[in-house]
PDB file of C-alpha atoms in Angstrom:
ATOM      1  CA  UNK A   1     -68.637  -1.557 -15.014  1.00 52.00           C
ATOM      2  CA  UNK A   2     -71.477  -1.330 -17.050  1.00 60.00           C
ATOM      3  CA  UNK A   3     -74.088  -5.093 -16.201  1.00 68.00           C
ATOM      4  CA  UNK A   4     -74.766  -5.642 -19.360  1.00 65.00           C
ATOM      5  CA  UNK A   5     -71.368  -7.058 -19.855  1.00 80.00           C
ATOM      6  CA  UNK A   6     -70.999  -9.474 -17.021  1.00 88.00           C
ATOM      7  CA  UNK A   7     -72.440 -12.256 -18.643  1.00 91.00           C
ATOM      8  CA  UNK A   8     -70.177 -11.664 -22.053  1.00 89.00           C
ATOM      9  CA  UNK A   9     -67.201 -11.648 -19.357  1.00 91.00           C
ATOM     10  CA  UNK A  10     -68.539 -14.842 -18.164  1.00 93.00           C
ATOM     11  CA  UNK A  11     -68.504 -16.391 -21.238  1.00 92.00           C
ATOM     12  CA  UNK A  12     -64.786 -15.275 -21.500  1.00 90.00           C
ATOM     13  CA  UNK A  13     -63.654 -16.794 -18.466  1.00 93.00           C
ATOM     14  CA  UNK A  14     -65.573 -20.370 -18.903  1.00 93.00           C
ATOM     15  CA  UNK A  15     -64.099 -20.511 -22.456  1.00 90.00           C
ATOM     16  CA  UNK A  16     -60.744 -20.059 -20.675  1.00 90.00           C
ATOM     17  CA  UNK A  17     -61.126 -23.113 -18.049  1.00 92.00           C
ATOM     18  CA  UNK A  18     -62.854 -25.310 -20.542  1.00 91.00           C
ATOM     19  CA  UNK A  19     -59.523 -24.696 -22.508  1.00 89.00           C
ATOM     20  CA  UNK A  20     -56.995 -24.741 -20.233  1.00 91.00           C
ATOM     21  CA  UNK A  21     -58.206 -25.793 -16.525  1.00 91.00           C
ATOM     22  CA  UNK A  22     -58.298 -29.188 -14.976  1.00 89.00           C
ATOM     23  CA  UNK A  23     -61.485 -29.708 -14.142  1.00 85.00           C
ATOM     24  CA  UNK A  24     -61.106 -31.477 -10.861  1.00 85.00           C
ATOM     25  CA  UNK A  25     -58.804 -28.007  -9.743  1.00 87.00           C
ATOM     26  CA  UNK A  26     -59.853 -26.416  -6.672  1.00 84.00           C
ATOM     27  CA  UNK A  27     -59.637 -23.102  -7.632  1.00 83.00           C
ATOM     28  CA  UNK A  28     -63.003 -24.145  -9.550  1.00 89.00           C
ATOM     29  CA  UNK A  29     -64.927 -24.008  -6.518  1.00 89.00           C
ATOM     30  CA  UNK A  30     -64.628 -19.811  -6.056  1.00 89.00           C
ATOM     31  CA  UNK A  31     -66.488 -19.802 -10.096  1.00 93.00           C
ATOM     32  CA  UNK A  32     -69.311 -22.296  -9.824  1.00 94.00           C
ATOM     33  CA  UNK A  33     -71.879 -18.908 -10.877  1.00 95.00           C
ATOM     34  CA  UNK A  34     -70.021 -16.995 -13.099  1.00 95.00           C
ATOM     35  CA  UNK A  35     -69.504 -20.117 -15.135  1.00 96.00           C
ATOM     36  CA  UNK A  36     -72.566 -21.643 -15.122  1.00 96.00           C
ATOM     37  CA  UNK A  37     -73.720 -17.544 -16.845  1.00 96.00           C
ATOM     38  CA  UNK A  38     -70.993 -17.988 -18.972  1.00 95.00           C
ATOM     39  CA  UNK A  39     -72.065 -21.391 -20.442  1.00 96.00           C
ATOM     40  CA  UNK A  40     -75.507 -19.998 -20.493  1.00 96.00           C
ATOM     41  CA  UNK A  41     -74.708 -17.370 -22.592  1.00 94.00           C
ATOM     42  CA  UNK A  42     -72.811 -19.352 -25.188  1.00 94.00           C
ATOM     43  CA  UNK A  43     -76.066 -21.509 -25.354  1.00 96.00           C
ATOM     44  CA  UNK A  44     -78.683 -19.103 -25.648  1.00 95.00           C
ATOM     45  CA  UNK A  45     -76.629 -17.546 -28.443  1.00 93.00           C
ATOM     46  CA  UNK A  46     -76.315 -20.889 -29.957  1.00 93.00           C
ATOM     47  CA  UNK A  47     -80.523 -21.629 -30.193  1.00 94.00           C
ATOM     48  CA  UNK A  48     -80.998 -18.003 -30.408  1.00 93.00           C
ATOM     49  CA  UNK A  49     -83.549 -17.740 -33.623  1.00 89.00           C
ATOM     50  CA  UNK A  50     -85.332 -20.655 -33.389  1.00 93.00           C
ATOM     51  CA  UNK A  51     -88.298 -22.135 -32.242  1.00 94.00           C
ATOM     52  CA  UNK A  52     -87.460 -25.999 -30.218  1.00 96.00           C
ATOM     53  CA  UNK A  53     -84.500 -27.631 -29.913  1.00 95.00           C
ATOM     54  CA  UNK A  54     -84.728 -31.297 -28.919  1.00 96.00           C
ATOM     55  CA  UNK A  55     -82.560 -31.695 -25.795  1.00 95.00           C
ATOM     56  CA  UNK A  56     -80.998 -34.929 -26.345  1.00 94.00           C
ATOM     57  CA  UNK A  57     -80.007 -34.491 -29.709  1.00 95.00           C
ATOM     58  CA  UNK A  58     -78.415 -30.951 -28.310  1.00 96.00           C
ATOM     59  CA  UNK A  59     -76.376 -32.858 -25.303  1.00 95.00           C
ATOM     60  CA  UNK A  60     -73.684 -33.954 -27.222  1.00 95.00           C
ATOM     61  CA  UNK A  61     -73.164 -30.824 -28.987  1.00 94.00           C
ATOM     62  CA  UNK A  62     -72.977 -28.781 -25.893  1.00 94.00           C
ATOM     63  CA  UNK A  63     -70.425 -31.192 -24.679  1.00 94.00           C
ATOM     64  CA  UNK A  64     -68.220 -31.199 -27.917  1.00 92.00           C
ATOM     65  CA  UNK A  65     -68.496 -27.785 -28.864  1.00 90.00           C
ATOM     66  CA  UNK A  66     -69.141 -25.676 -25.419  1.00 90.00           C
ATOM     67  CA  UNK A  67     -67.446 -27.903 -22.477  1.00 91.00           C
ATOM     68  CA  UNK A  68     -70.965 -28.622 -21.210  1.00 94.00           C
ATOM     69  CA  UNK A  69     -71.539 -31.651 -20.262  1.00 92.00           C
ATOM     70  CA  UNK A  70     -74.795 -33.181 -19.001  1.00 91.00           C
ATOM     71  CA  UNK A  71     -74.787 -32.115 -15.102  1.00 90.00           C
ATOM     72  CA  UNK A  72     -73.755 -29.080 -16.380  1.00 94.00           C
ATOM     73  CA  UNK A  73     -76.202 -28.350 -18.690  1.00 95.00           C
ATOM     74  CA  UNK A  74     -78.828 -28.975 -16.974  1.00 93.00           C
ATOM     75  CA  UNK A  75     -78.265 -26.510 -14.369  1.00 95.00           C
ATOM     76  CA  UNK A  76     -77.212 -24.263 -17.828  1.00 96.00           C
ATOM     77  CA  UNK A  77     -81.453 -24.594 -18.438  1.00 96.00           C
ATOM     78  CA  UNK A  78     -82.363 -24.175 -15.462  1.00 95.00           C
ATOM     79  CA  UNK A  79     -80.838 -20.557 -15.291  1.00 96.00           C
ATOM     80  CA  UNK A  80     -82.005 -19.791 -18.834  1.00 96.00           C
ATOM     81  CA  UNK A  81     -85.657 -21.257 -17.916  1.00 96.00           C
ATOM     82  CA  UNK A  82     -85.285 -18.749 -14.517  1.00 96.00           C
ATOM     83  CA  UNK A  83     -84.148 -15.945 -16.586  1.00 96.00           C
ATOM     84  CA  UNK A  84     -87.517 -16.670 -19.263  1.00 96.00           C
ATOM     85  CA  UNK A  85     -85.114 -17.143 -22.227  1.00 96.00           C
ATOM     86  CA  UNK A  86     -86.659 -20.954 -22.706  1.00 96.00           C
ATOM     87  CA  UNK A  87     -89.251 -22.997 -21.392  1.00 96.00           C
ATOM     88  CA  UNK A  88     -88.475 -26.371 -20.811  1.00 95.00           C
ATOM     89  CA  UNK A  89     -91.383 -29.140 -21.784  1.00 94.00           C
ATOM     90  CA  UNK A  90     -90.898 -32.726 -21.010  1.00 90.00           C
ATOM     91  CA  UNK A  91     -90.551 -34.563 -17.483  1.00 85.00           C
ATOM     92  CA  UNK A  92     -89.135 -32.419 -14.446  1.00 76.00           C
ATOM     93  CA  UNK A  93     -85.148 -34.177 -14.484  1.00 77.00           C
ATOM     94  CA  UNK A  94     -85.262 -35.043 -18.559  1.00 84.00           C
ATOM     95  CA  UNK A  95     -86.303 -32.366 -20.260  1.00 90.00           C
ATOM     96  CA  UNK A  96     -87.266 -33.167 -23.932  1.00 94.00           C
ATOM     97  CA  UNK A  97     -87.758 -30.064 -25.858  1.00 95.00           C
ATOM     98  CA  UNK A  98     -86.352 -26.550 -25.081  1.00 95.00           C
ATOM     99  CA  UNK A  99     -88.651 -23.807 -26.599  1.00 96.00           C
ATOM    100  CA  UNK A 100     -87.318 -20.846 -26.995  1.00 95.00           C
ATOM    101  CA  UNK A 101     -88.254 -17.310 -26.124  1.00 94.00           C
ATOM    102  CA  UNK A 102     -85.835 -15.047 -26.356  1.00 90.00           C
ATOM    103  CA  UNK A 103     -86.438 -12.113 -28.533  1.00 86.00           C
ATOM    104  CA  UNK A 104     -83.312  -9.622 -28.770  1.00 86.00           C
ATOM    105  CA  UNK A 105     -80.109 -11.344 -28.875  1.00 81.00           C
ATOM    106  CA  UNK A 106     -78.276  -8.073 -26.898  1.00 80.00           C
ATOM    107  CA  UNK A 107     -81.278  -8.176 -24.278  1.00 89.00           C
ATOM    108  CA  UNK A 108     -80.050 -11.272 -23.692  1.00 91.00           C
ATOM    109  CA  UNK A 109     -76.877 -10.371 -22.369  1.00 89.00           C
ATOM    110  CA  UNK A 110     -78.769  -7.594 -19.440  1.00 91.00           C
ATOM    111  CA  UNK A 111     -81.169 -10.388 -18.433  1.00 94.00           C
ATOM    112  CA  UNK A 112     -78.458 -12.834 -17.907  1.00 95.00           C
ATOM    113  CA  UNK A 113     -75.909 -10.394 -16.129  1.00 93.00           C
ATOM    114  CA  UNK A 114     -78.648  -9.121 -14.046  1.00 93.00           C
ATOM    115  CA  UNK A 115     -79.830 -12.588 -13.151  1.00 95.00           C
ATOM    116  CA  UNK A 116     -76.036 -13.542 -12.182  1.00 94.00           C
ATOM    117  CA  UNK A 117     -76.225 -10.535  -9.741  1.00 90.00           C
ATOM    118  CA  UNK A 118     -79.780 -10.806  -8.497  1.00 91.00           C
ATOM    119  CA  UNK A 119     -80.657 -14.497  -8.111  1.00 92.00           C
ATOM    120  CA  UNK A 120     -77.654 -16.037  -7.910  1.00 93.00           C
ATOM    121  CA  UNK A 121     -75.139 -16.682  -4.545  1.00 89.00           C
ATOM    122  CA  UNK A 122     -72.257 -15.357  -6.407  1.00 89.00           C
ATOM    123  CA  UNK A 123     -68.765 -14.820  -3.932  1.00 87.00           C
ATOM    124  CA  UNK A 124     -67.273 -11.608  -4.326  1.00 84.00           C
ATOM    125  CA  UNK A 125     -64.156 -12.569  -5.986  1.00 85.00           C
ATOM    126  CA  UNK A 126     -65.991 -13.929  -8.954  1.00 89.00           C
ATOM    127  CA  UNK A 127     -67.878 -10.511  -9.454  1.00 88.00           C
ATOM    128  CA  UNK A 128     -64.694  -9.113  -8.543  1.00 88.00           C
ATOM    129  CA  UNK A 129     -62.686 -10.756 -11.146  1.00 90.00           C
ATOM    130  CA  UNK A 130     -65.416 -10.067 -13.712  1.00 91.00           C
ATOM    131  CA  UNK A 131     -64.882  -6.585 -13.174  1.00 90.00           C
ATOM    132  CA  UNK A 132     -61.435  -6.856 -13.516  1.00 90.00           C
ATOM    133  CA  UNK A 133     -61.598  -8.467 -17.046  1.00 89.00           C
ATOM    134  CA  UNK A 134     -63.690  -5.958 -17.791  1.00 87.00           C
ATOM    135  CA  UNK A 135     -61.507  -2.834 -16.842  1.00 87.00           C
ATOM    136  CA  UNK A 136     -58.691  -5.104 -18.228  1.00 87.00           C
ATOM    137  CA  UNK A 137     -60.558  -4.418 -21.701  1.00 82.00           C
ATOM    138  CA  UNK A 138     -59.475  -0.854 -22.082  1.00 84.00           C
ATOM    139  CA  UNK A 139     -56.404  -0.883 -19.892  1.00 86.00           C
ATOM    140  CA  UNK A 140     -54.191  -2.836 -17.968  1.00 89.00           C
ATOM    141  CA  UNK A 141     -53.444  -2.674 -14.465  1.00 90.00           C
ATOM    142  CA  UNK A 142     -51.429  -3.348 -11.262  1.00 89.00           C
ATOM    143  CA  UNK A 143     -51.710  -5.617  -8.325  1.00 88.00           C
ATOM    144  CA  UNK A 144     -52.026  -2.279  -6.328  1.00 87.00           C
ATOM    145  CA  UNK A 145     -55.194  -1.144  -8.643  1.00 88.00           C
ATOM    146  CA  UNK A 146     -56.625  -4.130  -7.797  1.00 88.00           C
ATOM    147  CA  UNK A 147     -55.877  -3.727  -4.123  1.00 86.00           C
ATOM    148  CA  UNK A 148     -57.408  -0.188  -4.051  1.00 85.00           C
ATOM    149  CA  UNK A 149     -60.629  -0.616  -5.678  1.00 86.00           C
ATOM    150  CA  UNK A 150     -61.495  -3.953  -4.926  1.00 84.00           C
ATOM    151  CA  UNK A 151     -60.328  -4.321  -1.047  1.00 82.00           C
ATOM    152  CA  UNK A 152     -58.833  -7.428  -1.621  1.00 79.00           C
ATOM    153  CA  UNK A 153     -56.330  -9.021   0.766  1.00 80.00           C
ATOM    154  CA  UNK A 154     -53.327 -10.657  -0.243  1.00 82.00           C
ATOM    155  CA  UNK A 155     -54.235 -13.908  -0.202  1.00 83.00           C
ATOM    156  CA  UNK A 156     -57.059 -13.121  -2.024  1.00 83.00           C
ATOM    157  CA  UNK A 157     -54.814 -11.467  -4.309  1.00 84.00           C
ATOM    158  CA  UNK A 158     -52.471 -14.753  -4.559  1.00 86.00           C
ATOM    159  CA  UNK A 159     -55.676 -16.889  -5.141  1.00 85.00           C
ATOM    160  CA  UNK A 160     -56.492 -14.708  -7.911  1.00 87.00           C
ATOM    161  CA  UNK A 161     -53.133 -14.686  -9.355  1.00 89.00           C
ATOM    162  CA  UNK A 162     -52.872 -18.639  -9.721  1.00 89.00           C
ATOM    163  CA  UNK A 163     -56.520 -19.017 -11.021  1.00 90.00           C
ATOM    164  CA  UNK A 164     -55.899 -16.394 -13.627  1.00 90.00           C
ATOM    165  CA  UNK A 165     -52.282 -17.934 -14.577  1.00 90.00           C
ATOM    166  CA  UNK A 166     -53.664 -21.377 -14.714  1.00 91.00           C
ATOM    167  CA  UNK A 167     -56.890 -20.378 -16.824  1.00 91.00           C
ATOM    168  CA  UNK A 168     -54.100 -18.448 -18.695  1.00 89.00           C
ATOM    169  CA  UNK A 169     -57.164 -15.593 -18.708  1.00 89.00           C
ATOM    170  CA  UNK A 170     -54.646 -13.196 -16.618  1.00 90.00           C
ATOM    171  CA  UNK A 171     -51.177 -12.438 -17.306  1.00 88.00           C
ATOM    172  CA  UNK A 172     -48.933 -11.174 -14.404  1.00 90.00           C
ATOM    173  CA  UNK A 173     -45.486  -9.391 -15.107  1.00 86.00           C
ATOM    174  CA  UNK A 174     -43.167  -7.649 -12.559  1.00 86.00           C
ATOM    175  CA  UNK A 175     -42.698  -4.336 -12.136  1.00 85.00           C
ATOM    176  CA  UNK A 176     -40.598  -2.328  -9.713  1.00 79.00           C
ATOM    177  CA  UNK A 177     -40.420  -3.579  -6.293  1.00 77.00           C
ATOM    178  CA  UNK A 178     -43.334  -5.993  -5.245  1.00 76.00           C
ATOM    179  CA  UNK A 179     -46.237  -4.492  -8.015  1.00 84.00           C
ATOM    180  CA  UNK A 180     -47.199  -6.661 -11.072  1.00 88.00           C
ATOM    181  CA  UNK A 181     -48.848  -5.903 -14.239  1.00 90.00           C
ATOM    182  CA  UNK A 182     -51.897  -7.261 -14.659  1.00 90.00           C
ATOM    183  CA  UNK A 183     -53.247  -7.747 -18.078  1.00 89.00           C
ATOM    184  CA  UNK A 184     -55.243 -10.363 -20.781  1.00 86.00           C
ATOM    185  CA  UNK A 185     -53.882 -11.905 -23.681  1.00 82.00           C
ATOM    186  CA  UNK A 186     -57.474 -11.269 -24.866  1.00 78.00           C
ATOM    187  CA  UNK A 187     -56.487  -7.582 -25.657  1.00 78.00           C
ATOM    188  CA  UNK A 188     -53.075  -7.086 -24.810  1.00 73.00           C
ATOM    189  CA  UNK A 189     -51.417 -10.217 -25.730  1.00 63.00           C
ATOM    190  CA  UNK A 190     -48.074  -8.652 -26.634  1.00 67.00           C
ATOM    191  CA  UNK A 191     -48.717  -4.731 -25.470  1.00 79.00           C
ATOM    192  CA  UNK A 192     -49.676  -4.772 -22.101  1.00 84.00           C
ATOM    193  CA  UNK A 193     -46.112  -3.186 -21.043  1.00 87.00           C
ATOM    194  CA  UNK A 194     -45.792  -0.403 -23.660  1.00 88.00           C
ATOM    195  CA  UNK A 195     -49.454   0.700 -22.788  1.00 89.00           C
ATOM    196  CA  UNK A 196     -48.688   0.827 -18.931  1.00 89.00           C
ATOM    197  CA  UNK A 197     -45.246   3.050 -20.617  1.00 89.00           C
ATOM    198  CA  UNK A 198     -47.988   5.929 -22.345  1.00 90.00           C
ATOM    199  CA  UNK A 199     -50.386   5.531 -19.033  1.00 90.00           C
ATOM    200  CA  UNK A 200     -47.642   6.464 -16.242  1.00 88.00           C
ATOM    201  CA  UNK A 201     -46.442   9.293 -19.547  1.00 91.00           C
ATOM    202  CA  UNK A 202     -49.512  10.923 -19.716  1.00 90.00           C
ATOM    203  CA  UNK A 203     -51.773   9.910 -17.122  1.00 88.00           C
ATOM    204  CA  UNK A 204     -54.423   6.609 -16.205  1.00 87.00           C
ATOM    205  CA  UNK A 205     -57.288   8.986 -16.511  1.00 89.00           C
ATOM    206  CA  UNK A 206     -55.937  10.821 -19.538  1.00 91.00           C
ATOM    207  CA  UNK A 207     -55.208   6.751 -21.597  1.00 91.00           C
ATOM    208  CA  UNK A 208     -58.682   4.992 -20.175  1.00 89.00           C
ATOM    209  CA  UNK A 209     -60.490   8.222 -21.920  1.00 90.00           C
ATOM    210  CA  UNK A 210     -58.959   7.762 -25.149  1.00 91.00           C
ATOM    211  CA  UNK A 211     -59.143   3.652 -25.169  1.00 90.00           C
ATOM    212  CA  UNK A 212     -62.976   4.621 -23.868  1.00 89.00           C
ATOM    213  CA  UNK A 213     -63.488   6.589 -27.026  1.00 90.00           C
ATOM    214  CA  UNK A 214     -61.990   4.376 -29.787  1.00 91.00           C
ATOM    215  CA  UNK A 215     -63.423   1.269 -27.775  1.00 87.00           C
ATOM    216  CA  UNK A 216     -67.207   3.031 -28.502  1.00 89.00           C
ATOM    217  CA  UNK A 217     -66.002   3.888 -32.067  1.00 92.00           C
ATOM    218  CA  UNK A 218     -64.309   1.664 -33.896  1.00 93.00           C
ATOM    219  CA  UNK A 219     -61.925   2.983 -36.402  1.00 93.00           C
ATOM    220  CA  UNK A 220     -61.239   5.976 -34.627  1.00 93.00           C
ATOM    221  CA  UNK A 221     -59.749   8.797 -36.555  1.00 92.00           C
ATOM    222  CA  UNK A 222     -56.859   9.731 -35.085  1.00 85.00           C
ATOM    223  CA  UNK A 223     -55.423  13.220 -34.878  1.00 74.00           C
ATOM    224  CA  UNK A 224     -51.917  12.258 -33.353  1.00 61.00           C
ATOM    225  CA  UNK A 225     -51.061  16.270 -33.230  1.00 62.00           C
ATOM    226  CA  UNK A 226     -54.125  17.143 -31.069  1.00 77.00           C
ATOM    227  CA  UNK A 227     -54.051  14.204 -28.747  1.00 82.00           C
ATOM    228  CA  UNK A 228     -50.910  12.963 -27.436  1.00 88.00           C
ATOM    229  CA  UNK A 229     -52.284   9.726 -25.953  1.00 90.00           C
ATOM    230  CA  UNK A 230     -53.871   8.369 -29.330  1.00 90.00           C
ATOM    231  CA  UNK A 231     -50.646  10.014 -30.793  1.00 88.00           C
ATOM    232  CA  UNK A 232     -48.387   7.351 -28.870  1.00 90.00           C
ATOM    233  CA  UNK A 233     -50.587   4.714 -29.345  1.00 87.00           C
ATOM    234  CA  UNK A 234     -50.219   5.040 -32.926  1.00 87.00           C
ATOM    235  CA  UNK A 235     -45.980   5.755 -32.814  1.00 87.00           C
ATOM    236  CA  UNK A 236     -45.423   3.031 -30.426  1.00 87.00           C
ATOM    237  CA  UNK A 237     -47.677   0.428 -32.493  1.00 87.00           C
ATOM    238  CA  UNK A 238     -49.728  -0.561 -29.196  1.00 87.00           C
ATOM    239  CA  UNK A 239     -53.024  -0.972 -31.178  1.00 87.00           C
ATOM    240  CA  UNK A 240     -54.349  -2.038 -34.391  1.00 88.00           C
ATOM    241  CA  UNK A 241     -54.245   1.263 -36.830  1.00 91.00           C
ATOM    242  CA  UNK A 242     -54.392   0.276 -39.985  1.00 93.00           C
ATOM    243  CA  UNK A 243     -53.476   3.300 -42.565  1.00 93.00           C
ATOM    244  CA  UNK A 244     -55.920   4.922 -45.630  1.00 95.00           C
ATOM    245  CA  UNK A 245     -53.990   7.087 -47.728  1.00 94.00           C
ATOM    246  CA  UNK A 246     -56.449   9.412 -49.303  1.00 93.00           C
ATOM    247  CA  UNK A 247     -55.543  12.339 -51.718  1.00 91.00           C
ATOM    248  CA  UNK A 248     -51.809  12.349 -50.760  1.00 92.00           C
ATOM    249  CA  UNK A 249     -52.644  12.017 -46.885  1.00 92.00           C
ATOM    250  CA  UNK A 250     -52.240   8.690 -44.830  1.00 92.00           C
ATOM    251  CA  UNK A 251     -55.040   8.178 -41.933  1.00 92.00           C
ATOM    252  CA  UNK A 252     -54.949   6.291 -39.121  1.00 92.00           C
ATOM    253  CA  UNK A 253     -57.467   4.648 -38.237  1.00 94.00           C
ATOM    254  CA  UNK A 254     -57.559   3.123 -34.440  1.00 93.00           C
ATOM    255  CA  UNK A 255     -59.129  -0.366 -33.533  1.00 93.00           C
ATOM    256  CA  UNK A 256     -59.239  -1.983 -29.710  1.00 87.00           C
ATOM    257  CA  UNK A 257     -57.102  -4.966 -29.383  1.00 82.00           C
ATOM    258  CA  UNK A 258     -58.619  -8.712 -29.314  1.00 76.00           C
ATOM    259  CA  UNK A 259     -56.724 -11.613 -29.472  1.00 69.00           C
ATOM    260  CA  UNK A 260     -58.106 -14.506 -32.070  1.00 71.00           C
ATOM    261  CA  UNK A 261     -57.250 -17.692 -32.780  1.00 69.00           C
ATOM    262  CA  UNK A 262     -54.802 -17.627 -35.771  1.00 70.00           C
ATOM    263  CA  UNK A 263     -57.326 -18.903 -38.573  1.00 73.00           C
ATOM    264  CA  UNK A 264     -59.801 -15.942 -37.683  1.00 78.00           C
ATOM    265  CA  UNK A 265     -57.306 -13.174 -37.181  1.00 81.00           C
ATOM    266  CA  UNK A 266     -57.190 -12.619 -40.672  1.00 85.00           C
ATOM    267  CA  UNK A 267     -60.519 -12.365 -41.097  1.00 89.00           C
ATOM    268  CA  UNK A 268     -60.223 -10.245 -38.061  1.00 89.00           C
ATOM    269  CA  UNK A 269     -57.415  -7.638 -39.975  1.00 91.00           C
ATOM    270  CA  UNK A 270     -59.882  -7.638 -43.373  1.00 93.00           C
ATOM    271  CA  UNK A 271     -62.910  -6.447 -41.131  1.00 93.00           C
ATOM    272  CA  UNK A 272     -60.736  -3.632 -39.436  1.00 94.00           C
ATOM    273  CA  UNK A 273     -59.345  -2.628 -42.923  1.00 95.00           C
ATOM    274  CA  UNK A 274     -62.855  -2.546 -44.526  1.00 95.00           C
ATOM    275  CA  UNK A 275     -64.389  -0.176 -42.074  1.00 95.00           C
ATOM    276  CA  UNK A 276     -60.883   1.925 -42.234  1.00 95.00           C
ATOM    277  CA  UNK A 277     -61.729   2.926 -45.693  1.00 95.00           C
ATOM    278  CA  UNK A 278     -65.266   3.791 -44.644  1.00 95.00           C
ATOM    279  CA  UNK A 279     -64.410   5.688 -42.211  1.00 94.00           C
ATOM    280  CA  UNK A 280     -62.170   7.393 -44.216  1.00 94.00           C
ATOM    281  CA  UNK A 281     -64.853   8.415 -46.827  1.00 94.00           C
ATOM    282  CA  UNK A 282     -66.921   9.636 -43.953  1.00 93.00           C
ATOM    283  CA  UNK A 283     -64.380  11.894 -42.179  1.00 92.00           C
ATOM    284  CA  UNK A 284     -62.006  13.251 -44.653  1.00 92.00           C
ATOM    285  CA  UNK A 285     -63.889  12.361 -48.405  1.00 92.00           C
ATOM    286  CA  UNK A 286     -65.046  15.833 -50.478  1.00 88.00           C
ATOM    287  CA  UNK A 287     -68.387  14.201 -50.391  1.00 88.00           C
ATOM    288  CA  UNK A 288     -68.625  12.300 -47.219  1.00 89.00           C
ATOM    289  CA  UNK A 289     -70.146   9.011 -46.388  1.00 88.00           C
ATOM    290  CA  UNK A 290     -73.488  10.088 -44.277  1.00 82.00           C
ATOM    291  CA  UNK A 291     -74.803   6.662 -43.673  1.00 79.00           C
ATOM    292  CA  UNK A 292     -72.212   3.742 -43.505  1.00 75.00           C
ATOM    293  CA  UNK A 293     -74.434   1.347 -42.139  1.00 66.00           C
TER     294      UNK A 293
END
């Protein structure tokens, strides 16, 4: 799993227990780094851009908008002060300005995933279940996967199954004999069995390639006669592939899945449509698109 996304997975999973975890639960207590990262990043992406923000005034947004409250968020600054993303003026435990000094919002991302790994005592099932969410991103996968690669035991295995059904990050359904399908309803919300259906048809290696692919290029033109997994994606209706018809020909076009809230999913379906068409004038137009950005 590539670093760089650790802290984005972190934000995923603290969004998920703000939403839907009690926050006197025990399981809590195995996620104390990973969401501290994750509230960092939704912070520094907040201020990202300008120059001070007082702290007091930002408090009560934290807490309204992000989950954070004030114990919380202190320890939130204290990372991004460790990681050199702000510098904290003011007296040692009330800070009253936060400058910022972060540059690059993507650097961001690296210095905060390599700070969760570096300087932080983080237990291995929260860098564990990171990875997880992050391989769960292009594909899902069984309880024996997760056995093989990670070395987990099985109650290991059971703690991970309640915190993920409680933060309702991680969906569990059975299979044959005593395997489960593990999957997200951030990406396969509704698909997660039909994609495990073209994976055991044609291969795990053979479907993470081609989700690899369209997951690094959105809008993938697919060629359903030359590859048979993108072919089944597209015939089964697995992933987003919305359709350009250009000079008599219909072209799919293939998008990753990610699950929205309702309002934004629209938006969501106009932004995949848009860059269908211009993909469509770059691969099959008589005079091609050469620069679409």
């Amino acid at each position: 799993m590539k670093k760089d996304l650790y802290s984005l997975r972190c934000q995923d999973l603290h969004n998920a227990v703000h939403t839907n975890v009690d926050p006197t639960s025990g399981f809590l207590t195995d996620y104390t780094s990973t969401r501290i990262v994750g509230m960092a990043g939704q912070v520094i992406s907040t201020i990202h851009g300008m120059d001070v923000v007082d702290y007091e005034r930002f408090e009560p947004i934290a807490a309204h908008q992000y989950g954070i409250d004030s114990l919380w968020l202190e320890k939130v600054f204290n990372v991004l002060q460790g990681c050199e993303l702000v510098e904290l003026k003011g007296k040692k435990n009330r800070p009253e300005k936060v400058h910022i000094k972060s540059k690059y919002l993507k650097n961001n991302y690296d210095i905060l995933s390599d700070y969760l790994t570096a300087e932080m005592t983080t237990k291995d099932v929260e860098i564990s279940t990171i990875d997880i969410l992050q391989n769960l991103s292009v594909s899902p996968l069984t309880t024996q996967d997760i056995k093989d690669k990670y070395n987990l035991a099985e109650e290991e295995i059971k703690k991970l199954k309640l915190f993920g059904t409680e933060s309702q990050l991680l969906q569990f359904t059975q299979l044959e004999g005593e395997d489960f399908l593990i999957s997200t309803p951030m990406y396969w919300d509704e698909n997660a069995e039909k994609a495990h259906a073209v994976m055991v048809d044609h291969s795990p290696v053979a479907f993470k390639s081609a989700m690899e692919k369209i997951k690094s290029y959105q809008g993938f033109p697919v060629d359903t006669l030359s590859n048979s997994v993108m072919g089944a994606l597209v015939s089964k209706g697995i992933l987003p592939t919305p359709i350009v018809r250009m000079n008599g020909t219909d072209h799919p076009f293939l998008f990753t899945p990610y699950n929205t809230k309702p309002e934004e999913k629209i938006v969501l379906e106009k932004a995949r449509d848009i860059l269908a068409c211009v993909r469509c004038g770059q691969h099959f137009a008589k005079y091609p698109i050469s620069n679409p950005i």
